Coordinates of C-alpha atoms in Angstrom, one line a residue:
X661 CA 157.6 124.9 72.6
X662 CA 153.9 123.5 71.7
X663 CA 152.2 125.9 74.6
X664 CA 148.9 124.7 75.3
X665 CA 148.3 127.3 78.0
X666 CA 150.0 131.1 77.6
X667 CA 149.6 134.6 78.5
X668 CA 148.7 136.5 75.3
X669 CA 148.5 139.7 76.6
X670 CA 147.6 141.8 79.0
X671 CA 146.2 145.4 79.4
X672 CA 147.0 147.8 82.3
X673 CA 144.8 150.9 82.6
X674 CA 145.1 153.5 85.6
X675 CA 146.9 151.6 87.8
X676 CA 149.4 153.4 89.4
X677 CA 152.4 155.1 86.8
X678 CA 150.6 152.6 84.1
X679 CA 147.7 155.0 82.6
X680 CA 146.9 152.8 79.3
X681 CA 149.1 150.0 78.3
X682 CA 148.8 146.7 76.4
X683 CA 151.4 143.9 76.7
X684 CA 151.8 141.1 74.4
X685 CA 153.7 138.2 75.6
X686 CA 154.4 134.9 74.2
X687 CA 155.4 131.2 74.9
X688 CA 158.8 130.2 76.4
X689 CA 161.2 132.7 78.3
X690 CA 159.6 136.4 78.5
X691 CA 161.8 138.9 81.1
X692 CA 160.7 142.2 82.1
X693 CA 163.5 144.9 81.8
X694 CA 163.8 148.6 82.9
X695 CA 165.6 151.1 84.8
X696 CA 165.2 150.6 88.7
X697 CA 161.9 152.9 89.4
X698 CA 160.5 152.5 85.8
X699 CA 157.2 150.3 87.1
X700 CA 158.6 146.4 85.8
X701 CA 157.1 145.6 89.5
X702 CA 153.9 146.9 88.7
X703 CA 153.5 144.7 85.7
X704 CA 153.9 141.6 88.1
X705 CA 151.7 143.5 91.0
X706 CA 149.0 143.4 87.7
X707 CA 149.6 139.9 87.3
X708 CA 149.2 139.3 91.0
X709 CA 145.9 140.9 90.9
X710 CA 144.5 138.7 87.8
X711 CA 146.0 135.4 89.9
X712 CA 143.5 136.1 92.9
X713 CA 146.0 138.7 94.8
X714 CA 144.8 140.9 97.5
X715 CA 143.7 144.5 95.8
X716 CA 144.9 147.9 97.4
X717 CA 142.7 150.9 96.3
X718 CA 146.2 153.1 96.3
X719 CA 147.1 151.7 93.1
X720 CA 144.2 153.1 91.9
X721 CA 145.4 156.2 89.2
X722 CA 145.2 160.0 90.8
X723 CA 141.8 161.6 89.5
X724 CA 140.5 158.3 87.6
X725 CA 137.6 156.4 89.2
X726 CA 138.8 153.2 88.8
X727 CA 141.8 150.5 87.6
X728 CA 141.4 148.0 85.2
X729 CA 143.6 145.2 84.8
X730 CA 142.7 142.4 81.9
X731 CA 144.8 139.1 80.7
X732 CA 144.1 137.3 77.5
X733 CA 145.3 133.7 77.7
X734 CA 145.3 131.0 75.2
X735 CA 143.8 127.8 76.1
X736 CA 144.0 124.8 74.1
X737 CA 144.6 122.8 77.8
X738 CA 141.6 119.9 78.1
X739 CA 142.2 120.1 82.0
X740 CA 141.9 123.5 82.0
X741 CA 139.1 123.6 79.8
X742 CA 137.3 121.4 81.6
X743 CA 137.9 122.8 85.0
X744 CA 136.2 125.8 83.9
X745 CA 133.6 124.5 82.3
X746 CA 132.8 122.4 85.4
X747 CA 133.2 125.6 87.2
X748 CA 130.3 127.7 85.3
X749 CA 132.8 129.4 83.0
X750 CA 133.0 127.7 79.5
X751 CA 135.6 128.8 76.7
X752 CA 134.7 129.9 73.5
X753 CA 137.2 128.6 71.5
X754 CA 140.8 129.0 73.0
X755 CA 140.4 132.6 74.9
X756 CA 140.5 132.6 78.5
X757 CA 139.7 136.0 79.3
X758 CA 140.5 137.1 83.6
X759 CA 139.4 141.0 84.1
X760 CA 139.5 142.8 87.7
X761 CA 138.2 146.5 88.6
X762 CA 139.6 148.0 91.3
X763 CA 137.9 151.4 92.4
X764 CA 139.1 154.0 94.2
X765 CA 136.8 153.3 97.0
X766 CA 138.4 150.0 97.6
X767 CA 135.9 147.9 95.9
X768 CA 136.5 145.3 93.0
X769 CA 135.0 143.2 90.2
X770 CA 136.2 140.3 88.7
X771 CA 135.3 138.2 85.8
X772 CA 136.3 135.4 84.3
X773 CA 135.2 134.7 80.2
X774 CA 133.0 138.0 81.1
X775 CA 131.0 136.2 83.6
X776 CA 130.9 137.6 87.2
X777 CA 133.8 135.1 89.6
X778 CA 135.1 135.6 93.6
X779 CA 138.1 136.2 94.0
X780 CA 139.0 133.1 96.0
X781 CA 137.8 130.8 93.2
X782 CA 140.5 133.3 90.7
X783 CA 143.2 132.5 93.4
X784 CA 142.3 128.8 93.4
X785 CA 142.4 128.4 89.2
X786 CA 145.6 130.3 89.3
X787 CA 147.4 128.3 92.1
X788 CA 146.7 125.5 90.0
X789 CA 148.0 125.9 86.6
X790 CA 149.8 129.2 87.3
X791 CA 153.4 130.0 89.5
X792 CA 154.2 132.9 91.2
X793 CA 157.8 132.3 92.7
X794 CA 158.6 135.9 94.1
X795 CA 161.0 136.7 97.0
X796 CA 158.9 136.9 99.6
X797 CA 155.7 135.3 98.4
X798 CA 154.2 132.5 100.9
X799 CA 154.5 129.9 97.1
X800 CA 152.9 127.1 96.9
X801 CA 155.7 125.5 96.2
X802 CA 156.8 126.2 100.2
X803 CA 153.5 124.2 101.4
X804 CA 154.6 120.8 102.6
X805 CA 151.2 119.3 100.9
X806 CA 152.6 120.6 98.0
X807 CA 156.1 119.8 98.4
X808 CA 154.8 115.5 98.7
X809 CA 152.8 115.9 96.2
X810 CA 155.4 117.3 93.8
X811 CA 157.7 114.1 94.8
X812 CA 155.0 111.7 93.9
X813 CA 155.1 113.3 90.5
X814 CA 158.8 113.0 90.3
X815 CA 158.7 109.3 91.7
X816 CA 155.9 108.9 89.6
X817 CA 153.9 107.0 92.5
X818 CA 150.6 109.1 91.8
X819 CA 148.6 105.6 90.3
X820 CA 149.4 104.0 93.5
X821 CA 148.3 107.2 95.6
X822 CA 145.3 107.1 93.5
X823 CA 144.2 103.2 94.1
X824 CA 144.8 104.4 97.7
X825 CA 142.6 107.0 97.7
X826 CA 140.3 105.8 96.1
X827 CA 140.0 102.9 98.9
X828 CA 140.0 105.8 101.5
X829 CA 137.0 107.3 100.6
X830 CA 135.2 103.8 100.4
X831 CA 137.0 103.9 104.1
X832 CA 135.1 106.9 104.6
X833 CA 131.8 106.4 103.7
X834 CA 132.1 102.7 106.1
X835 CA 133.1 104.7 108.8
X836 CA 130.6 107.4 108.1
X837 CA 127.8 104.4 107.9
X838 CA 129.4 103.1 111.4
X839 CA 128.7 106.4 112.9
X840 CA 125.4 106.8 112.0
X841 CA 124.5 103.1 112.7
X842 CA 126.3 103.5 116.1
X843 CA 124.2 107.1 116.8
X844 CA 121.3 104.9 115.9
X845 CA 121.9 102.2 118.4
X846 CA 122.4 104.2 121.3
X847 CA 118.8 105.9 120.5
X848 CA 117.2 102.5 119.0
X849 CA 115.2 101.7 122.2
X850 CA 113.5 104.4 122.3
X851 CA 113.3 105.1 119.0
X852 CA 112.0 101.1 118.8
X853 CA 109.4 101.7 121.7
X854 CA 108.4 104.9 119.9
X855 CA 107.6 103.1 116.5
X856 CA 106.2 100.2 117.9
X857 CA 103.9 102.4 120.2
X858 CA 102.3 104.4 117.0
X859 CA 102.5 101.2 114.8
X860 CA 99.9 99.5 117.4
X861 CA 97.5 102.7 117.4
X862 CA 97.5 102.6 113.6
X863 CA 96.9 99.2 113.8
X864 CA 94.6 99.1 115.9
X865 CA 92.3 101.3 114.0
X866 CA 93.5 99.3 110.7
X867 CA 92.2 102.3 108.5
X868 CA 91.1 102.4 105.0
X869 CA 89.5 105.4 103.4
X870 CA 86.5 103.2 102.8
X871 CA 86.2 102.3 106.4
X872 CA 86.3 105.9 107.0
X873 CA 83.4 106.6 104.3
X874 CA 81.1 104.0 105.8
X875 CA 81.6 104.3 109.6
X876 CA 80.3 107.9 108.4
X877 CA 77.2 106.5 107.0
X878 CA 76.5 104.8 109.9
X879 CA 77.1 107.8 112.2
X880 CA 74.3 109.8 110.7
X881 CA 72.0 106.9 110.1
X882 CA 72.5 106.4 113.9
X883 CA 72.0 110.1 115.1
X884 CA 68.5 110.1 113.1
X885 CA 67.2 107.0 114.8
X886 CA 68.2 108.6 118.2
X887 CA 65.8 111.4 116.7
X888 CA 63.4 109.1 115.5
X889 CA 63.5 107.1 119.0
X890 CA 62.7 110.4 121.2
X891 CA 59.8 111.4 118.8
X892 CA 58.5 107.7 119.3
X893 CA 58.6 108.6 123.2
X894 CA 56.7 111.7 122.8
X895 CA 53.8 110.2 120.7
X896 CA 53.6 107.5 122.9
X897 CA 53.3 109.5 125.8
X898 CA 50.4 111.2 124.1
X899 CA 48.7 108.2 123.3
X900 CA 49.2 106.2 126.4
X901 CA 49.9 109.3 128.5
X902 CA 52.9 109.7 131.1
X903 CA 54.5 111.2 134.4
X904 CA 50.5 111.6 135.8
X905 CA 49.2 112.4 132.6
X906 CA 46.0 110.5 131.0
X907 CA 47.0 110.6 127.1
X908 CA 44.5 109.9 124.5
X909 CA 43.2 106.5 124.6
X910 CA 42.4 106.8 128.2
X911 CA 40.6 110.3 127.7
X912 CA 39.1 108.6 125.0
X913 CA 37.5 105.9 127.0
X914 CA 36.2 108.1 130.0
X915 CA 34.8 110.2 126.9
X916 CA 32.9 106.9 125.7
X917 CA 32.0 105.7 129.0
X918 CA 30.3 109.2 129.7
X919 CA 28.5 108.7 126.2
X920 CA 27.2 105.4 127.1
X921 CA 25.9 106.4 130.8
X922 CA 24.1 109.3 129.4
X923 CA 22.8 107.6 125.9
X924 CA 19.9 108.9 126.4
X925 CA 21.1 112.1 125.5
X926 CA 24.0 111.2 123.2
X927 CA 22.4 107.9 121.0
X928 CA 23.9 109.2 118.3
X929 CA 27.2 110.4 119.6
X930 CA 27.7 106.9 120.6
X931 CA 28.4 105.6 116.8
X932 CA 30.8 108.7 116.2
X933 CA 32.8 107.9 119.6
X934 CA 33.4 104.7 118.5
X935 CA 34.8 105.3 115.4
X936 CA 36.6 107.9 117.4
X937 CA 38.2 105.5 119.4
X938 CA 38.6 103.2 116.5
X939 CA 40.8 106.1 114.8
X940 CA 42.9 106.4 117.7
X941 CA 43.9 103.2 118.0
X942 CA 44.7 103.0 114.1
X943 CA 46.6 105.8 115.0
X944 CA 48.5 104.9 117.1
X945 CA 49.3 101.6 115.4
X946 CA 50.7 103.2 112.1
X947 CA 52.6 105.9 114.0
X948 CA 54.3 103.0 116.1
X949 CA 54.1 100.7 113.1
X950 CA 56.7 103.9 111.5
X951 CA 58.6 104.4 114.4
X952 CA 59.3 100.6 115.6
X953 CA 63.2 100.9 115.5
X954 CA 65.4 99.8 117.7
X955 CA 69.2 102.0 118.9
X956 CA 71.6 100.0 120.4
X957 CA 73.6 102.9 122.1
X958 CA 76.7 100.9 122.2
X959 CA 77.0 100.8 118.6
X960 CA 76.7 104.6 118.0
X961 CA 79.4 105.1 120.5
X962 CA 81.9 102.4 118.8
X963 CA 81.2 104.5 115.7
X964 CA 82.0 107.7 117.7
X965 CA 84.8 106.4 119.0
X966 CA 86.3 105.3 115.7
X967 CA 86.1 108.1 113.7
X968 CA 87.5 110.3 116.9
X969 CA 90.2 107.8 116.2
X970 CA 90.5 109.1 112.7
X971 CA 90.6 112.3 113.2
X972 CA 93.6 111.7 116.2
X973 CA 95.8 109.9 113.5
X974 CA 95.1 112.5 110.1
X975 CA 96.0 115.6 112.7
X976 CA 99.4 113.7 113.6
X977 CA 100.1 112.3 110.3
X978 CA 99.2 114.8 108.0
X979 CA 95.4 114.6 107.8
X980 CA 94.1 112.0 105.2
X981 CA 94.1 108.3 105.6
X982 CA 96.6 107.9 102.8
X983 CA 99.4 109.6 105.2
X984 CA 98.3 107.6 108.2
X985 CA 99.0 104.2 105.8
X986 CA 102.2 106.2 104.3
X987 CA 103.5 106.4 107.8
X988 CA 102.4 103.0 108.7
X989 CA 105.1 101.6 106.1
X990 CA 108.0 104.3 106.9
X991 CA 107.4 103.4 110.2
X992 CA 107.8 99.1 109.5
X993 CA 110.9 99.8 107.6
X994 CA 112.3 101.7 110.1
X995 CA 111.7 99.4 112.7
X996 CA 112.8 96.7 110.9
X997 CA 116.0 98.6 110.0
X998 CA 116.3 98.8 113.4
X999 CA 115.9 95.5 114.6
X1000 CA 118.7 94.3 111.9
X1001 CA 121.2 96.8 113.6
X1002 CA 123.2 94.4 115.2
X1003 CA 123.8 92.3 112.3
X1004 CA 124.5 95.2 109.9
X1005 CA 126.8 97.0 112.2
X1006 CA 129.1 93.8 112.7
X1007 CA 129.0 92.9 109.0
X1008 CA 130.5 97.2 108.6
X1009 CA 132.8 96.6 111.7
X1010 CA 134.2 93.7 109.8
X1011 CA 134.7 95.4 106.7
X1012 CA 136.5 98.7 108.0
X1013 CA 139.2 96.7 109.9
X1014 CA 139.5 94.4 106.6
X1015 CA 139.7 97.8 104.5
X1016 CA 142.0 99.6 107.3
X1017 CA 144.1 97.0 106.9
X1018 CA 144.5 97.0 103.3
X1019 CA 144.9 100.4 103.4
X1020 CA 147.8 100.6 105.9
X1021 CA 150.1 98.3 103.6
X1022 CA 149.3 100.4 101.1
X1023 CA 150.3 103.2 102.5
X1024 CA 153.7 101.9 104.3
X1025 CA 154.5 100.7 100.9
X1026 CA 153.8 104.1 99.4
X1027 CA 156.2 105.5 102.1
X1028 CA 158.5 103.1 101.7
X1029 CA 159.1 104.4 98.4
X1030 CA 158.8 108.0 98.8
X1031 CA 161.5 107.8 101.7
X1032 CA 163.5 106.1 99.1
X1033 CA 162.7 108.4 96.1
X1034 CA 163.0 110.9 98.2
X1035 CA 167.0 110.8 98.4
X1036 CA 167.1 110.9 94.6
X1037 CA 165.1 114.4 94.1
X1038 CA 167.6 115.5 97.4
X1039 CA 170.4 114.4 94.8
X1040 CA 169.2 116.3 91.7
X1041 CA 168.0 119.4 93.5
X1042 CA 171.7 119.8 94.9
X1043 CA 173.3 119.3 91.8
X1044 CA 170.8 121.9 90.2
X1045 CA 171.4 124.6 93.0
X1046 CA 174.9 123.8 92.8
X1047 CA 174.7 124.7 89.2
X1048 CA 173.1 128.2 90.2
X1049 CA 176.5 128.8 91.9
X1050 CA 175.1 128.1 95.7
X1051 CA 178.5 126.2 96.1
X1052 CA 178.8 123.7 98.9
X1053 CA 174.8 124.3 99.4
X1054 CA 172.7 120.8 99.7
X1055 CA 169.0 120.2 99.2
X1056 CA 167.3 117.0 100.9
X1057 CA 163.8 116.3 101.4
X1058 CA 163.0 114.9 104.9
X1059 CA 159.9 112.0 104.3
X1060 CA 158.5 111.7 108.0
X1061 CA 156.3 108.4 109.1
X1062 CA 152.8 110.0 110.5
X1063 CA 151.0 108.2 113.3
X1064 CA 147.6 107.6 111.4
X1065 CA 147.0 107.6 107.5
X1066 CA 145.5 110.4 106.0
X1067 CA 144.3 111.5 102.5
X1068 CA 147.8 111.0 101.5
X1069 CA 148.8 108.0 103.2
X1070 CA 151.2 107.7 106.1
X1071 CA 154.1 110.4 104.5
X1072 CA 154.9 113.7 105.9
X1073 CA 157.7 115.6 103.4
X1074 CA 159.2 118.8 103.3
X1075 CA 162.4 120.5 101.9
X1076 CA 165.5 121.2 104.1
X1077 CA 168.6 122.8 103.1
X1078 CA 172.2 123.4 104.2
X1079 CA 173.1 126.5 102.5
X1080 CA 176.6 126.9 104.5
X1081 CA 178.5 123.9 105.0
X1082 CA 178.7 122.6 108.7
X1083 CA 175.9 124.8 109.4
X1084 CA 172.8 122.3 110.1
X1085 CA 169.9 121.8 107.8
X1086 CA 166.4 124.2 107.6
X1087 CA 163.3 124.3 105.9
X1088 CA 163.5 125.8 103.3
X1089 CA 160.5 127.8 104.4
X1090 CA 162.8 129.7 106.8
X1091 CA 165.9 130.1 104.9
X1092 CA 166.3 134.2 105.2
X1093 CA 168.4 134.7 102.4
X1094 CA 165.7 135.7 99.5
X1095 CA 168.0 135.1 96.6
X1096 CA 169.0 131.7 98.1
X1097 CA 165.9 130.8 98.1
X1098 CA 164.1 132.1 94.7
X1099 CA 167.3 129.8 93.4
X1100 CA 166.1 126.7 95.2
X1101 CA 162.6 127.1 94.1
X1102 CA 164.1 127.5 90.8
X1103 CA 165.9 124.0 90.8
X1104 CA 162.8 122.4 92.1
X1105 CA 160.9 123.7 88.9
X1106 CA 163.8 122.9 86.4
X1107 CA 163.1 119.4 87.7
X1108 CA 159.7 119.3 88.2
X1109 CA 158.3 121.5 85.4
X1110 CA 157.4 119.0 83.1
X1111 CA 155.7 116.6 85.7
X1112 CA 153.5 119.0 87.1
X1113 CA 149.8 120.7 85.6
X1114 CA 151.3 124.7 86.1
X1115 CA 151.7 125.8 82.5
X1116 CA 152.8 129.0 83.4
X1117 CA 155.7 130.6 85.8
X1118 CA 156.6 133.8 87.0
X1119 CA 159.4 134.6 88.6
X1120 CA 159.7 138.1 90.7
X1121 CA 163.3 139.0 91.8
X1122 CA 164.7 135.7 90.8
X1123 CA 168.1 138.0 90.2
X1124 CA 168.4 139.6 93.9
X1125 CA 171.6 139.9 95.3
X1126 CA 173.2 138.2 92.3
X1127 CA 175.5 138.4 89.5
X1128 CA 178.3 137.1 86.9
X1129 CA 178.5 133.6 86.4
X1130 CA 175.4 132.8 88.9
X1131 CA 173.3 135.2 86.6
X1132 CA 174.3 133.3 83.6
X1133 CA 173.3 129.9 85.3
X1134 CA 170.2 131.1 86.4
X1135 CA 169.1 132.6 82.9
X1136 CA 170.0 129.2 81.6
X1137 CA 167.9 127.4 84.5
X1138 CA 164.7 129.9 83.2
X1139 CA 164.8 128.5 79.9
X1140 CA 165.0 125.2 80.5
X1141 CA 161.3 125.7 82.9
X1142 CA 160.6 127.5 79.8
X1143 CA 161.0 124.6 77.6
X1144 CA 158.0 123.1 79.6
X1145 CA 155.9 126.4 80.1
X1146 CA 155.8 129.7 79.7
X1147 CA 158.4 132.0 81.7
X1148 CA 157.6 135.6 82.7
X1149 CA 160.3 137.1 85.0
X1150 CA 161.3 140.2 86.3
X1151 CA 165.2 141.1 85.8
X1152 CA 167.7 144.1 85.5
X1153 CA 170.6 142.1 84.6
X1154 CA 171.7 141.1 81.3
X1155 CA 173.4 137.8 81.6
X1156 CA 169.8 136.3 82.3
X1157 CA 167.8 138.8 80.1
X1158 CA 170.1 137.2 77.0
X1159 CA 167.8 134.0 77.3
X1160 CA 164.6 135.0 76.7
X1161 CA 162.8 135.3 73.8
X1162 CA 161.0 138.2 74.5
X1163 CA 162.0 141.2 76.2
X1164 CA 159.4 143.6 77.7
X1165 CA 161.0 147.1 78.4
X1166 CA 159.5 148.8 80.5
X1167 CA 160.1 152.3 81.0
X1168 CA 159.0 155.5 82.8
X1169 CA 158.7 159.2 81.2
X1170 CA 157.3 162.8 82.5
X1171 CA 154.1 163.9 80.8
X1172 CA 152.9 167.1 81.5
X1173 CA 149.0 167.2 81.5
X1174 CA 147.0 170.9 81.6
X1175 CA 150.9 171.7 82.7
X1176 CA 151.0 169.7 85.9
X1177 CA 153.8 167.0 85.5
X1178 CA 151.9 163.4 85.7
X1179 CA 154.5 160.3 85.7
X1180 CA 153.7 157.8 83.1
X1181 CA 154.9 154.5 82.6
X1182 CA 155.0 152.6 79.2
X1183 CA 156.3 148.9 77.6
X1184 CA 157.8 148.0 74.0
X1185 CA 158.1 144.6 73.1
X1186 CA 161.2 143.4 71.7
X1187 CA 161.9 139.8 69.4
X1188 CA 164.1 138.5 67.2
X1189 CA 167.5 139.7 66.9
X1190 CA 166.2 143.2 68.2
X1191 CA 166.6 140.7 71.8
X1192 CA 171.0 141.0 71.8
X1193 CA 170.8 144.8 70.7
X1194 CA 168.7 145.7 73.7
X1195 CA 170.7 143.5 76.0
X1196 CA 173.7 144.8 75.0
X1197 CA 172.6 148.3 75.8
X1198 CA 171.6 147.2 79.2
X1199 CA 175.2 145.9 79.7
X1200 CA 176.8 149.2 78.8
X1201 CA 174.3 151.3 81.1
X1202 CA 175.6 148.6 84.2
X1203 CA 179.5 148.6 82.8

C-alpha cells in the first residue's frame, strides 16, 4: 500500500501500567495482541487521547507528576497538509507530530507540530482523516450526516451536491440581503425623515472651512467697531455734552462770552480763547473724522448666529468642518439607498424565487438518485455482513424526502438493519448487540474505505463475542480496509491476528521497585515471518 498518511509511532510514558514505552507501527493491517489484563486497551485509550478524547487524571502513573502521550505520523497527504497549514500548524517536511500532558491534577496540554492546540480542534482533525470504530463509541460513522454523505461518495453524486451548494450559499447571501433590506424598510421612514432633517441643517449652513475662517474675520472686525462706536459716544458727549451736562464747546463759549463782556480786563485773553475754541472744534472734527463708522447690528448677529451654527454641527459630527461635509455625503448615499429600496428589494425577491426554484430540482434530482443508489449500497453492505457470518442479517439504508432543502439538499439517510430474520428493521445506532455492530461498521468501511478522506482506522473490540470461521472473515474484511489505509486493531484471537502485518504484543510483568511490587506493562513488535510463529503460539495458549 502507497500510505500517504500513517501512524509511525507512538510513545506512552506514565500512563497507567505503561511507565516508558515506544511503539512503532506501520502501513496496512497492525493488531494489538496480549493476554486479557496485559494493557492492549490502554494502547487504544493512548490513541483515544491523541484523537481529541476526554482525559481522566486516574491514568495518570502512581507517584509521577504527569502522563505523556506522543504520536509521530507521516504525512505526505496535500489535504492534510493543507488543512493544517490553514489551521496555524504547518509541516516540516512529512512529520505530523500530536503530544498531550495529562497531570495528575487533572489538567492537560496539547500540541500539535510543537505548537500549543485545543483539544476540540485535535478531535475535529482526527474525526476527519482518522476512525475510531470501537464497541461502544458514539462513531462518526453512526451520525446520519455522516452516514449521506458516505452514500454520495459511494454514488459518486458529490459534483452535483457541490454545484448545489454552491447555489445555496448565493441563496444565502440573497436572503441575507432580503433581510436586511426588509429590516431597513420597516425603519426607512424614520430613518428617511431623520436624514433628510440633518441633510437640511447642513445645508442650510452650506459650510466650507473658508466660510468658517472669514465669518471669523468679520466677527472680531465687528466686536471692535461696537468698541469703537461706544468710545465715539463718550467723546461726543464730552464735546457736545449729554443727560444735563454742558460738554466742551458749550463751556467753551460761555468761557468766551465772559472774556468778551469783561475785555477790558481780559484784551489779551480774548486772542488765546479763540484759538482755544478753534482747537476744540479741530478737535472734535479729527476725533469724529476717526471714529465715523457705521455698525449695522443685524449683521454682527447673522455672524453670531452662523458660527453658533458651526459650532452645533462640529460637536454632533465630530468637530471640524471636514466631518460635517463627510457626513453630508454618508448621509446622501444613504438616503438615496433608501429611496431605491423598493426597486432593489423586488429585483432580490425576484431572484431568490428564480434561485429557489433552481435549487429545488436540483435537489429532488439529487434525491432522486440517492433513493435509488441507495438500494445498491443496502445490496453490498448485506452481502459484506453476510460474509462476516451475520447469516440471514440485512443492511438497507432508508433515504427520507425532508420538507425544506438544507445544506444537503432535500435527503435525510440513515442505516437500518434486520439482524434476525422476521424481526423488523433498526437503526443501526440502536442495535444492542456490540459485536453485530462493530461487524456492520466494518462492511461499511470495506466498501467505503477507498471513497472516503480517513486514511487511518482503528478498530477496538472488532473480535467480541466472536470466533471460528466469523474470525477468519473478519480478519480478511481488516485487510482489505487496510489495502486503502492503515489498520490498527485490538484482538486476542488468532484467526484475525494471522492478517496483519504487524503484530504489537503487548504484555504485562511484576517489577519490584525499592522492593514494593509496581505493575509494568511493555510491547515488542513483531514482522515478517516472526508474524505465524507468534500467532501460532497464541493458538496453542486458546487450544
Amino acid at each position: 500500500m502507497d500510505a500517504n498518511f500513517y501512524l509511525k509511532n507512538l510513545i506512552i510514558q506514565n500512563f497507567a501500567t505503561f511507565k516508558n514505552q515506544s511503539i512503532r507501527f506501520r502501513p496496512g493491517f497492525n493488531a494489538i495482541v496480549g493476554e486479557t489484563g496485559s494493557g492492549k486497551s490502554l494502547v487504544l485509550d493512548a490513541l483515544q487521547l491523541i484523537l481529541g478524547g476526554r482525559a481522566d487524571k486516574k491514568v495518570v502513573r502512581r507517584e509521577t507528576e504527569y502522563s505523556l502521550i506522543e504520536a509521530s505520523f507521516h504525512c505526505e497527504d496535500k489535504a492534510i497538509k493543507t488543512f493544517l497549514e490553514q489551521e496555524g500548524f504547518p509541516l516540516e517536511g512529512h512529520e505530523l507530530v500530536i503530544k498531550r500532558l495529562i497531570y495528575k491534577n487533572g489538567t492537560t496540554k496539547t500540541y500539535i507540530n510543537h505548537l500549543s492546540c485545543t483539544v476540540s480542534f485535535l478531535s475535529t482533525f482526527s474525526r476527519r482523516y482518522i476512525d475510531l470504530v470501537g464497541q461502544f463509541e458514539n462513531q462518526k460513522l453512526l451520525s446520519e450526516t455522516y452516514q449521506l454523505h458516505l452514500l454520495d461518495y459511494f454514488s459518486k453524486h458529490l459534483p452535483d451536491l457541490s454545484h448545489y451548494q454552491e447555489q445555496l450559499k448565493e441563496f444565502k447571501t440573497y436572503k441575507n440581503r432580503q433581510e436586511e433590506l426588509e429590516q431597513s424598510k420597516t425603519l426607512r421612514e424614520q430613518r428617511l425623515d431623520y436624514l433628510t432633517y440633518q441633510l437640511q441643517e447642513i445645508e442650510r449652513l452650506n459650510p466650507s472651512s473658508q466660510d468658517e475662517e472669514d465669518l471669523l474675520k468679520k466677527k472680531n472686525l465687528l466686536m471692535n467697531m461696537e468698541k469703537t462706536q461706544k468710545l465715539s459716544f463718550q467723546l461726543n458727549d464730552i464735546f457736545e455734552g449729554g443727560e444735563g451736562q454742558s460738554g466742551l464747546l458749550s463751556q467753551m463759549k460761555l468761557l468766551s462770552s465772559l472774556l468778551l463782556k469783561n475785555q477790558d480786563l481780559f484784551q489779551e485773553q480774548l486772542h488765546v480763547a479763540s484759538e482755544a475754541e478753534d482747537l476744540i472744534y479741530k478737535l472734535q472734527s479729527e476725533v469724529e473724522r476717526k471714529l465715523n463708522i457705521e455698525i449695522d447690528p443685524d449683521e454682527l448677529e447673522g455672524v453670531l448666529e452662523r458660527l453658533d451654527m458651526y459650532q452645533k454641527l462640529k460637536k454632533k459630527f465630530g468637530g471640524a468642518v471636514e466631518t460635517i461635509l463627510q457626513s453630508q455625503v454618508e448621509f446622501m448615499r444613504e438616503k438615496s439607498q433608501l429611496e431605491e429600496l423598493d426597486i432593489n428589494l423586488e429585483g432580490l425577491t425576484s431572484q431568490i424565487k428564480k434561485t429557489e426554484s433552481e435549487l429545488l430540482k436540483k435537489a429532488n434530482a439529487l434525491h432522486q438518485k440517492r433513493t435509488k443508489e441507495a438500494i445498491r449500497l443496502g445490496e453490498e453492505l448485506t452481502k459484506r455482513v453476510r460474509e462476516l457470518k451475520m447469516n440471514g442479517a440485512t443492511i438497507k439504508m432508508v433515504v427520507e424526502k425532508l420538507d425544506d432543502f438544507n445544506e444537503t439538499g432535500l435527503s435525510r439517510s440513515y442505516f437500518v438493519a434486520e439482524t434476525n430474520p422476521g424481526e423488523g428493521f433498526f437503526k443501526v445506532k440502536d442495535i444492542a448487540s456490540g459485536g453485530e455492530l462493530s461487524r456492520i461498521l466494518l462492511s461499511v468501511r470495506q466498501i467505503l474505505s477507498s471513497y472516503d478522506s480517513i486514511s487511518i482506522f482503528l478498530f477496538d473490540e472488532i473480535d467480541t463475542g466472536i470466533g471460528g470461521d466469523t474470525a477468519n472473515s473478519i480478519g480478511k474484511a481488516l485487510s482489505q480496509v487496510a489495502a486503502h489505509g492503515q489498520v490498527i486493531a485490538i484482538t486476542h484471537l488468532p484467526q484475525i491476528a494471522q492478517f496483519a502485518e504487524v503484530l504489537v504484543v503487548v504484555q504485562k510483568d511484576i517489577q519490584k521497585d525499592n522492593k514494593e511490587a509496581r505493575t509494568e506493562s511493555s510491547v515488542k513488535e513483531i514482522i515478517g515471518k516472526m508474524v505465524m510463529k507468534e500467532v501460532k503460539a497464541m493458538a496453542q495458549l486458546m487450544s
